[in-house]
Amino acid sequence: MAHSVREQILIALRKRTWYSGQELAETLNISRTAIWKHMQILKEEGYQIISNKKQGYQLVDEGDLLTPIAIEQWLTTACLGRHLLHFEELDTTQRIAHEQAQQHAPEGTLVVCDHQTNGRGQLGRTWHEAKNEGIAMSLLVRPDVPMHQAGQLTLVAGIALAQSLRTFDVPVTIKWPNDILINGRKVAGILTEMQTEADRISSVIIGIGINVHHEQFPEGIKDRATSLVRESGRTFRRAEVVATFLNRFERLYTQWLELGFGSFVSEWETLADRLHEQVTLRTRQATASGTLLGIDETGTIRIKTETGETRFHSAELIY
Ligand code: BT5
């Protein structure tokens, strides 16, 4: 996508400590007054820019923005996240991504927002978000696979998310099928929704919520939720977390399309929470307890119960 003037200014400022107004004006072919006006807007957006008459402008800190230009600087993908829509406030990124899908937006379209006011979980549950604290994003993909395989994308996205968070030295694990945990508490959740047309998948929207800076959570989830900062004590730039996930997921998504889900089983099991431990599963009809053995080549969970190995396609681990 073509860069806006402000994006071009940021790209230039990142390259050098100081950039004079005159040089910037010449490079971008606009007036010095126009440069000055764009600088004021960038400062309002949260970029820390200092200036003096002699040396010009310096970008001191980029803050923690989720804007396309902030994400793009870490992005190495060919497709995912290259069409990026950023909103300050939304009810849910899933809604916009679904609209985008219907309006023929390209594969890899990403919707992100700083404040999601009505985030959705599975089965009508809600996803809590605090302004500028977390990441709420929805990714649009159009895989040419049979419909029953779409759910595997939750697991592939979970592996990509767990692997990418581990690159920040956070000891995450995956709770089948869609939770990412740290020390047993939920730090991220994945919601995969599908649009179909005449028995084919027309699009899959992968929604991901990640708790990044949160120090506290509301009643109801405060004993079960955590954030990257709370568990690691280090700082995070949300844009870098988003891009690191997309970079990883693009590789795994291609692998899934080419080799199928079977190629992920052992990797998933190395990341699994409570592997070989006693767990309880709830299905629509009943509950079952046993040792968590892992998953099979379709993504179905395997438990060893008193009666032998049992597989569940659709269920929930309760703990
Ligand atoms: C999920 O559902 O975990 C999927 C969450 C997906 C959220 C993303 S954000 C971007 C995109 N736009 C959306 O509107 N949604 C997606 P589920 O497994 O049903 O878990 C929901 C449950 O997790 C809730 O009932 C709470 O118990 C708990 N929960 C809610 N908010 C949480 C949070 N911030 N951190 C940890 N747990 C939370």
Tab-separated table of C-alpha atoms and ligand atoms in Angstrom:
chain	number	residue	atom	x	y	z
A	1	MET	CA	0.000	0.000	0.000
A	2	ALA	CA	1.233	3.535	-0.730
A	3	HIS	CA	2.512	5.349	2.338
A	4	SER	CA	0.792	8.497	3.567
A	5	VAL	CA	2.856	11.643	4.166
A	6	ARG	CA	2.958	10.973	7.913
A	7	GLU	CA	4.077	7.398	7.321
A	8	GLN	CA	6.856	8.685	5.054
A	9	ILE	CA	7.910	11.170	7.752
A	10	LEU	CA	8.113	8.351	10.329
A	11	ILE	CA	10.089	6.124	7.984
A	12	ALA	CA	12.581	8.961	7.459
A	13	LEU	CA	12.830	9.813	11.186
A	14	ARG	CA	13.535	6.191	12.098
A	15	LYS	CA	16.640	6.200	9.893
A	16	ARG	CA	18.531	9.008	11.591
A	17	THR	CA	18.702	10.716	14.968
A	18	TRP	CA	18.015	14.180	13.576
A	19	TYR	CA	16.312	15.253	10.388
A	20	SER	CA	16.020	18.917	9.501
A	21	GLY	CA	12.669	20.349	8.443
A	22	GLN	CA	14.249	21.569	5.210
A	23	GLU	CA	15.550	18.107	4.282
A	24	LEU	CA	12.244	16.467	5.082
A	25	ALA	CA	10.390	19.073	3.034
A	26	GLU	CA	12.669	18.448	0.058
A	27	THR	CA	12.512	14.647	0.347
A	28	LEU	CA	8.730	14.612	0.554
A	29	ASN	CA	8.266	17.480	-1.838
A	30	ILE	CA	6.015	19.516	0.470
A	31	SER	CA	6.470	22.816	2.346
A	32	ARG	CA	8.187	23.137	5.728
A	33	THR	CA	4.912	24.419	7.141
A	34	ALA	CA	3.192	21.248	5.973
A	35	ILE	CA	5.934	19.195	7.675
A	36	TRP	CA	5.376	21.157	10.882
A	37	LYS	CA	1.602	20.516	10.737
A	38	HIS	CA	2.104	16.769	10.209
A	39	MET	CA	4.500	16.716	13.190
A	40	GLN	CA	1.785	18.220	15.410
A	41	ILE	CA	-0.652	15.509	14.337
A	42	LEU	CA	1.908	12.750	14.936
A	43	LYS	CA	2.509	14.121	18.453
A	44	GLU	CA	-1.228	14.132	19.102
A	45	GLU	CA	-1.371	10.504	17.959
A	46	GLY	CA	1.173	9.563	20.633
A	47	TYR	CA	4.543	9.764	18.884
A	48	GLN	CA	7.157	11.519	21.001
A	49	ILE	CA	8.945	13.917	18.672
A	50	ILE	CA	11.297	16.632	19.859
A	51	SER	CA	12.575	19.503	17.751
A	52	ASN	CA	14.953	22.427	17.793
A	53	LYS	CA	15.820	25.103	15.275
A	54	LYS	CA	19.369	23.902	14.658
A	55	GLN	CA	18.986	20.163	14.196
A	56	GLY	CA	15.358	19.725	13.213
A	57	TYR	CA	13.232	16.804	14.371
A	58	GLN	CA	13.967	13.662	16.357
A	59	LEU	CA	11.680	10.671	16.967
A	60	VAL	CA	12.278	9.819	20.620
A	61	ASP	CA	9.622	7.186	21.218
A	62	GLU	CA	6.917	5.601	19.137
A	63	GLY	CA	4.676	4.814	22.108
A	64	ASP	CA	2.569	1.705	21.998
A	65	LEU	CA	0.396	2.239	18.970
A	66	LEU	CA	-1.385	-0.357	16.878
A	67	THR	CA	-1.429	1.748	13.725
A	68	PRO	CA	-0.549	0.193	10.345
A	69	ILE	CA	2.788	2.034	10.236
A	70	ALA	CA	3.695	0.770	13.712
A	71	ILE	CA	2.835	-2.846	12.848
A	72	GLU	CA	4.373	-2.729	9.393
A	73	GLN	CA	7.867	-2.008	10.693
A	74	TRP	CA	8.054	-5.531	12.209
A	75	LEU	CA	6.153	-7.317	9.455
A	76	THR	CA	7.966	-9.718	7.107
A	77	THR	CA	4.878	-11.396	5.603
A	78	ALA	CA	4.027	-11.530	1.920
A	79	CYS	CA	0.272	-11.387	2.467
A	80	LEU	CA	-1.021	-11.515	6.043
A	81	GLY	CA	-1.537	-8.070	7.557
A	82	ARG	CA	-0.638	-6.258	4.353
A	83	HIS	CA	-4.157	-4.856	4.140
A	84	LEU	CA	-4.567	-3.422	7.594
A	85	LEU	CA	-7.513	-1.573	9.097
A	86	HIS	CA	-6.962	0.171	12.427
A	87	PHE	CA	-9.763	1.620	14.575
A	88	GLU	CA	-9.487	3.460	17.867
A	89	GLU	CA	-12.783	2.059	19.097
A	90	LEU	CA	-15.076	-0.694	17.855
A	91	ASP	CA	-17.739	-3.009	19.227
A	92	THR	CA	-15.930	-6.022	17.829
A	93	THR	CA	-13.209	-6.505	15.223
A	94	GLN	CA	-15.038	-9.680	14.112
A	95	ARG	CA	-17.960	-7.655	12.731
A	96	ILE	CA	-15.724	-5.449	10.584
A	97	ALA	CA	-13.728	-8.439	9.365
A	98	HIS	CA	-16.953	-10.217	8.342
A	99	GLU	CA	-18.040	-7.092	6.462
A	100	GLN	CA	-14.663	-6.910	4.784
A	101	ALA	CA	-14.969	-10.552	3.754
A	102	GLN	CA	-18.325	-9.857	2.118
A	103	GLN	CA	-16.902	-6.837	0.344
A	104	HIS	CA	-14.233	-9.063	-1.244
A	105	ALA	CA	-11.334	-7.774	0.849
A	106	PRO	CA	-8.088	-9.627	0.050
A	107	GLU	CA	-6.845	-12.618	1.987
A	108	GLY	CA	-4.698	-11.494	4.883
A	109	THR	CA	-6.822	-8.441	5.707
A	110	LEU	CA	-6.328	-7.577	9.374
A	111	VAL	CA	-8.677	-5.519	11.543
A	112	VAL	CA	-7.191	-4.200	14.803
A	113	CYS	CA	-8.505	-1.815	17.415
A	114	ASP	CA	-7.310	-0.085	20.576
A	115	HIS	CA	-10.574	-0.318	22.429
A	116	GLN	CA	-13.026	-3.125	21.777
A	117	THR	CA	-16.221	-2.492	23.688
A	118	ASN	CA	-18.207	-5.657	22.957
A	119	GLY	CA	-15.687	-8.430	22.232
A	120	ARG	CA	-17.067	-11.894	21.599
A	121	GLY	CA	-15.933	-15.268	22.823
A	122	GLN	CA	-17.359	-18.628	21.814
A	123	LEU	CA	-20.982	-19.638	22.407
A	124	GLY	CA	-22.173	-16.094	23.054
A	125	ARG	CA	-19.603	-15.432	25.775
A	126	THR	CA	-17.851	-12.071	26.047
A	127	TRP	CA	-14.198	-11.053	25.787
A	128	HIS	CA	-13.045	-8.330	28.140
A	129	GLU	CA	-10.830	-5.549	26.772
A	130	ALA	CA	-9.413	-2.464	28.451
A	131	LYS	CA	-8.520	0.568	26.347
A	132	ASN	CA	-4.950	0.447	24.994
A	133	GLU	CA	-4.099	-2.445	27.310
A	134	GLY	CA	-4.609	-5.415	25.057
A	135	ILE	CA	-4.750	-6.514	21.457
A	136	ALA	CA	-8.006	-7.217	19.649
A	137	MET	CA	-7.553	-8.354	16.078
A	138	SER	CA	-9.381	-10.297	13.391
A	139	LEU	CA	-7.617	-11.864	10.445
A	140	LEU	CA	-9.369	-12.797	7.209
A	141	VAL	CA	-8.186	-15.870	5.280
A	142	ARG	CA	-9.727	-17.759	2.390
A	143	PRO	CA	-8.443	-21.339	2.543
A	144	ASP	CA	-9.494	-23.701	-0.241
A	145	VAL	CA	-10.178	-26.699	2.012
A	146	PRO	CA	-13.274	-28.739	2.930
A	147	MET	CA	-15.516	-27.030	5.480
A	148	HIS	CA	-14.926	-29.528	8.281
A	149	GLN	CA	-11.234	-28.587	8.362
A	150	ALA	CA	-11.793	-24.894	9.109
A	151	GLY	CA	-11.791	-25.507	12.877
A	152	GLN	CA	-8.180	-26.697	12.616
A	153	LEU	CA	-7.240	-23.065	12.017
A	154	THR	CA	-7.961	-22.391	15.695
A	155	LEU	CA	-5.260	-24.897	16.563
A	156	VAL	CA	-2.808	-23.659	13.912
A	157	ALA	CA	-3.332	-20.067	15.078
A	158	GLY	CA	-2.873	-21.257	18.672
A	159	ILE	CA	0.470	-22.857	17.815
A	160	ALA	CA	1.599	-19.719	15.957
A	161	LEU	CA	0.525	-17.512	18.851
A	162	ALA	CA	2.183	-19.706	21.476
A	163	GLN	CA	5.409	-19.954	19.478
A	164	SER	CA	5.503	-16.225	18.814
A	165	LEU	CA	4.844	-15.350	22.478
A	166	ARG	CA	7.630	-17.732	23.498
A	167	THR	CA	10.043	-15.666	21.395
A	168	PHE	CA	9.387	-12.925	23.997
A	169	ASP	CA	10.407	-15.423	26.708
A	170	VAL	CA	6.884	-15.875	28.018
A	171	PRO	CA	6.215	-19.491	29.079
A	172	VAL	CA	2.833	-19.936	27.392
A	173	THR	CA	0.965	-23.193	26.908
A	174	ILE	CA	-2.134	-24.117	24.917
A	175	LYS	CA	-5.355	-25.337	26.485
A	176	TRP	CA	-7.293	-27.187	23.797
A	177	PRO	CA	-8.773	-25.859	21.674
A	178	ASN	CA	-8.522	-22.076	21.862
A	179	ASP	CA	-6.954	-20.769	25.066
A	180	ILE	CA	-3.399	-19.589	25.590
A	181	LEU	CA	-2.298	-19.768	29.219
A	182	ILE	CA	0.597	-18.613	31.358
A	183	ASN	CA	1.022	-20.450	34.653
A	184	GLY	CA	-2.510	-21.791	34.289
A	185	ARG	CA	-4.152	-18.402	33.670
A	186	LYS	CA	-5.641	-17.270	30.370
A	187	VAL	CA	-3.637	-14.625	28.525
A	188	ALA	CA	-5.216	-14.971	25.078
A	189	GLY	CA	-8.228	-16.491	23.374
A	190	ILE	CA	-9.019	-17.401	19.781
A	191	LEU	CA	-12.403	-17.335	18.061
A	192	THR	CA	-12.642	-18.805	14.560
A	193	GLU	CA	-15.749	-18.030	12.509
A	194	MET	CA	-16.516	-19.166	8.983
A	195	GLN	CA	-18.518	-17.811	6.062
A	196	THR	CA	-19.668	-20.347	3.474
A	197	GLU	CA	-21.085	-20.291	-0.026
A	198	ALA	CA	-22.627	-23.365	-1.628
A	199	ASP	CA	-20.904	-25.815	0.715
A	200	ARG	CA	-17.498	-24.157	0.295
A	201	ILE	CA	-15.596	-21.920	2.664
A	202	SER	CA	-15.643	-18.384	1.352
A	203	SER	CA	-13.731	-16.958	4.302
A	204	VAL	CA	-12.540	-17.702	7.799
A	205	ILE	CA	-12.208	-14.921	10.348
A	206	ILE	CA	-9.676	-15.697	13.062
A	207	GLY	CA	-10.271	-13.409	16.032
A	208	ILE	CA	-7.558	-13.128	18.642
A	209	GLY	CA	-7.599	-11.272	21.935
A	210	ILE	CA	-4.350	-10.908	23.898
A	211	ASN	CA	-3.953	-9.361	27.351
A	212	VAL	CA	-0.763	-7.310	27.202
A	213	HIS	CA	-0.474	-4.549	29.804
A	214	HIS	CA	-3.373	-5.376	32.147
A	215	GLU	CA	-2.548	-5.160	35.834
A	216	GLN	CA	-6.041	-6.156	36.912
A	217	PHE	CA	-9.186	-7.765	35.583
A	218	PRO	CA	-12.871	-7.462	36.421
A	219	GLU	CA	-14.682	-9.691	38.915
A	220	GLY	CA	-15.556	-12.989	37.343
A	221	ILE	CA	-12.285	-13.438	35.458
A	222	LYS	CA	-9.759	-11.915	37.833
A	223	ASP	CA	-8.683	-15.275	39.244
A	224	ARG	CA	-8.363	-16.905	35.833
A	225	ALA	CA	-6.918	-14.165	33.611
A	226	THR	CA	-3.448	-12.715	33.310
A	227	SER	CA	-1.398	-10.509	30.986
A	228	LEU	CA	2.002	-10.655	29.313
A	229	VAL	CA	3.350	-7.814	31.449
A	230	ARG	CA	2.029	-9.264	34.696
A	231	GLU	CA	3.662	-12.618	34.086
A	232	SER	CA	6.961	-11.432	32.664
A	233	GLY	CA	7.566	-8.016	34.191
A	234	ARG	CA	9.014	-6.790	30.901
A	235	THR	CA	7.592	-4.216	28.507
A	236	PHE	CA	5.870	-5.001	25.240
A	237	ARG	CA	5.017	-3.099	22.120
A	238	ARG	CA	1.662	-4.368	20.959
A	239	ALA	CA	2.553	-3.714	17.305
A	240	GLU	CA	5.583	-5.986	17.605
A	241	VAL	CA	3.470	-8.735	19.208
A	242	VAL	CA	0.916	-8.503	16.379
A	243	ALA	CA	3.566	-8.612	13.652
A	244	THR	CA	5.508	-11.449	15.302
A	245	PHE	CA	2.311	-13.497	15.355
A	246	LEU	CA	1.493	-12.718	11.707
A	247	ASN	CA	5.032	-13.555	10.572
A	248	ARG	CA	4.824	-16.934	12.271
A	249	PHE	CA	1.228	-17.669	11.319
A	250	GLU	CA	1.856	-17.017	7.629
A	251	ARG	CA	4.462	-19.820	7.606
A	252	LEU	CA	2.238	-22.234	9.505
A	253	TYR	CA	-0.850	-21.381	7.443
A	254	THR	CA	1.071	-22.230	4.252
A	255	GLN	CA	2.286	-25.465	5.859
A	256	TRP	CA	-1.300	-26.347	6.806
A	257	LEU	CA	-2.537	-25.736	3.258
A	258	GLU	CA	0.293	-27.782	1.745
A	259	LEU	CA	0.798	-30.620	4.239
A	260	GLY	CA	-2.404	-30.716	6.255
A	261	PHE	CA	-2.946	-30.677	10.005
A	262	GLY	CA	-1.133	-33.978	10.629
A	263	SER	CA	2.177	-32.120	10.317
A	264	PHE	CA	1.350	-30.095	13.482
A	265	VAL	CA	0.434	-32.826	15.937
A	266	SER	CA	3.792	-33.211	17.664
A	267	GLU	CA	4.425	-29.454	17.788
A	268	TRP	CA	0.989	-28.907	19.324
A	269	GLU	CA	1.713	-31.540	21.962
A	270	THR	CA	4.991	-29.890	22.978
A	271	LEU	CA	3.007	-26.713	23.678
A	272	ALA	CA	0.002	-28.388	25.327
A	273	ASP	CA	-1.018	-27.518	28.869
A	274	ARG	CA	-1.457	-30.540	31.211
A	275	LEU	CA	-0.245	-33.124	28.672
A	276	HIS	CA	-0.231	-36.588	30.345
A	277	GLU	CA	-2.087	-35.132	33.328
A	278	GLN	CA	-5.585	-35.873	34.585
A	279	VAL	CA	-8.227	-33.615	32.968
A	280	THR	CA	-12.003	-33.328	32.720
A	281	LEU	CA	-13.823	-32.655	29.477
A	282	ARG	CA	-17.365	-31.420	29.054
A	283	THR	CA	-19.359	-32.193	25.935
A	284	ARG	CA	-22.936	-31.166	25.267
A	285	GLN	CA	-24.182	-34.471	26.671
A	286	ALA	CA	-21.785	-35.422	29.446
A	287	THR	CA	-18.423	-35.000	31.138
A	288	ALA	CA	-15.454	-37.359	30.909
A	289	SER	CA	-12.243	-37.555	32.922
A	290	GLY	CA	-8.955	-39.133	32.015
A	291	THR	CA	-5.333	-38.565	31.080
A	292	LEU	CA	-4.729	-36.032	28.328
A	293	LEU	CA	-2.920	-37.987	25.593
A	294	GLY	CA	-2.801	-35.239	22.956
A	295	ILE	CA	-4.586	-34.694	19.649
A	296	ASP	CA	-4.904	-36.687	16.433
A	297	GLU	CA	-4.135	-35.714	12.828
A	298	THR	CA	-7.523	-33.990	12.498
A	299	GLY	CA	-7.141	-31.888	15.660
A	300	THR	CA	-9.487	-34.008	17.783
A	301	ILE	CA	-8.523	-34.273	21.466
A	302	ARG	CA	-7.495	-37.705	22.854
A	303	ILE	CA	-8.155	-38.735	26.459
A	304	LYS	CA	-7.392	-42.045	28.147
A	305	THR	CA	-10.431	-42.849	30.279
A	306	GLU	CA	-11.184	-45.973	32.303
A	307	THR	CA	-12.685	-47.560	29.222
A	308	GLY	CA	-9.702	-46.813	26.958
A	309	GLU	CA	-8.738	-44.042	24.553
A	310	THR	CA	-11.595	-41.699	23.686
A	311	ARG	CA	-11.572	-38.879	21.138
A	312	PHE	CA	-13.667	-35.721	21.277
A	313	HIS	CA	-14.192	-33.457	18.330
A	314	SER	CA	-16.202	-30.828	20.125
A	315	ALA	CA	-15.786	-30.393	23.866
A	316	GLU	CA	-14.328	-28.111	26.487
A	317	LEU	CA	-11.636	-28.793	29.062
A	318	ILE	CA	-12.808	-27.634	32.454
A	319	TYR	CA	-10.191	-26.251	34.771
B	1	BT5	C1	-12.322	-16.911	23.605
B	1	BT5	O1	-13.603	-17.343	23.830
B	1	BT5	O2	-11.387	-17.063	24.340
B	1	BT5	C2	-12.163	-16.147	22.286
B	1	BT5	C3	-11.810	-14.730	22.519
B	1	BT5	C4	-11.588	-14.005	21.209
B	1	BT5	C5	-11.489	-12.539	21.414
B	1	BT5	C6	-11.092	-11.838	20.149
B	1	BT5	S1	-10.660	-10.184	20.396
B	1	BT5	C7	-10.631	-9.888	18.723
B	1	BT5	C8	-11.811	-10.618	18.136
B	1	BT5	N1	-12.998	-9.790	18.229
B	1	BT5	C9	-13.918	-10.333	19.035
B	1	BT5	O3	-15.038	-9.822	19.277
B	1	BT5	N2	-13.455	-11.498	19.537
B	1	BT5	C10	-12.140	-11.806	19.046
B	1	BT5	P1	-14.018	-18.326	25.002
B	1	BT5	O4	-13.178	-19.562	24.969
B	1	BT5	O5	-15.483	-18.478	24.860
B	1	BT5	O6	-13.639	-17.570	26.308
B	1	BT5	C11	-14.418	-16.542	26.796
B	1	BT5	C12	-14.275	-16.587	28.299
B	1	BT5	O7	-12.939	-16.187	28.665
B	1	BT5	C13	-15.191	-15.633	29.021
B	1	BT5	O8	-16.428	-16.235	29.298
B	1	BT5	C14	-14.401	-15.320	30.297
B	1	BT5	O9	-14.577	-16.337	31.247
B	1	BT5	C15	-12.973	-15.381	29.842
B	1	BT5	N3	-12.429	-14.061	29.471
B	1	BT5	C16	-13.078	-12.990	28.951
B	1	BT5	N4	-12.230	-11.985	28.710
B	1	BT5	C17	-11.006	-12.425	29.100
B	1	BT5	C18	-9.726	-11.832	29.099
B	1	BT5	N5	-9.491	-10.607	28.644
B	1	BT5	N6	-8.700	-12.587	29.571
B	1	BT5	C19	-8.888	-13.831	30.005
B	1	BT5	N7	-10.076	-14.442	30.055
B	1	BT5	C20	-11.133	-13.741	29.591
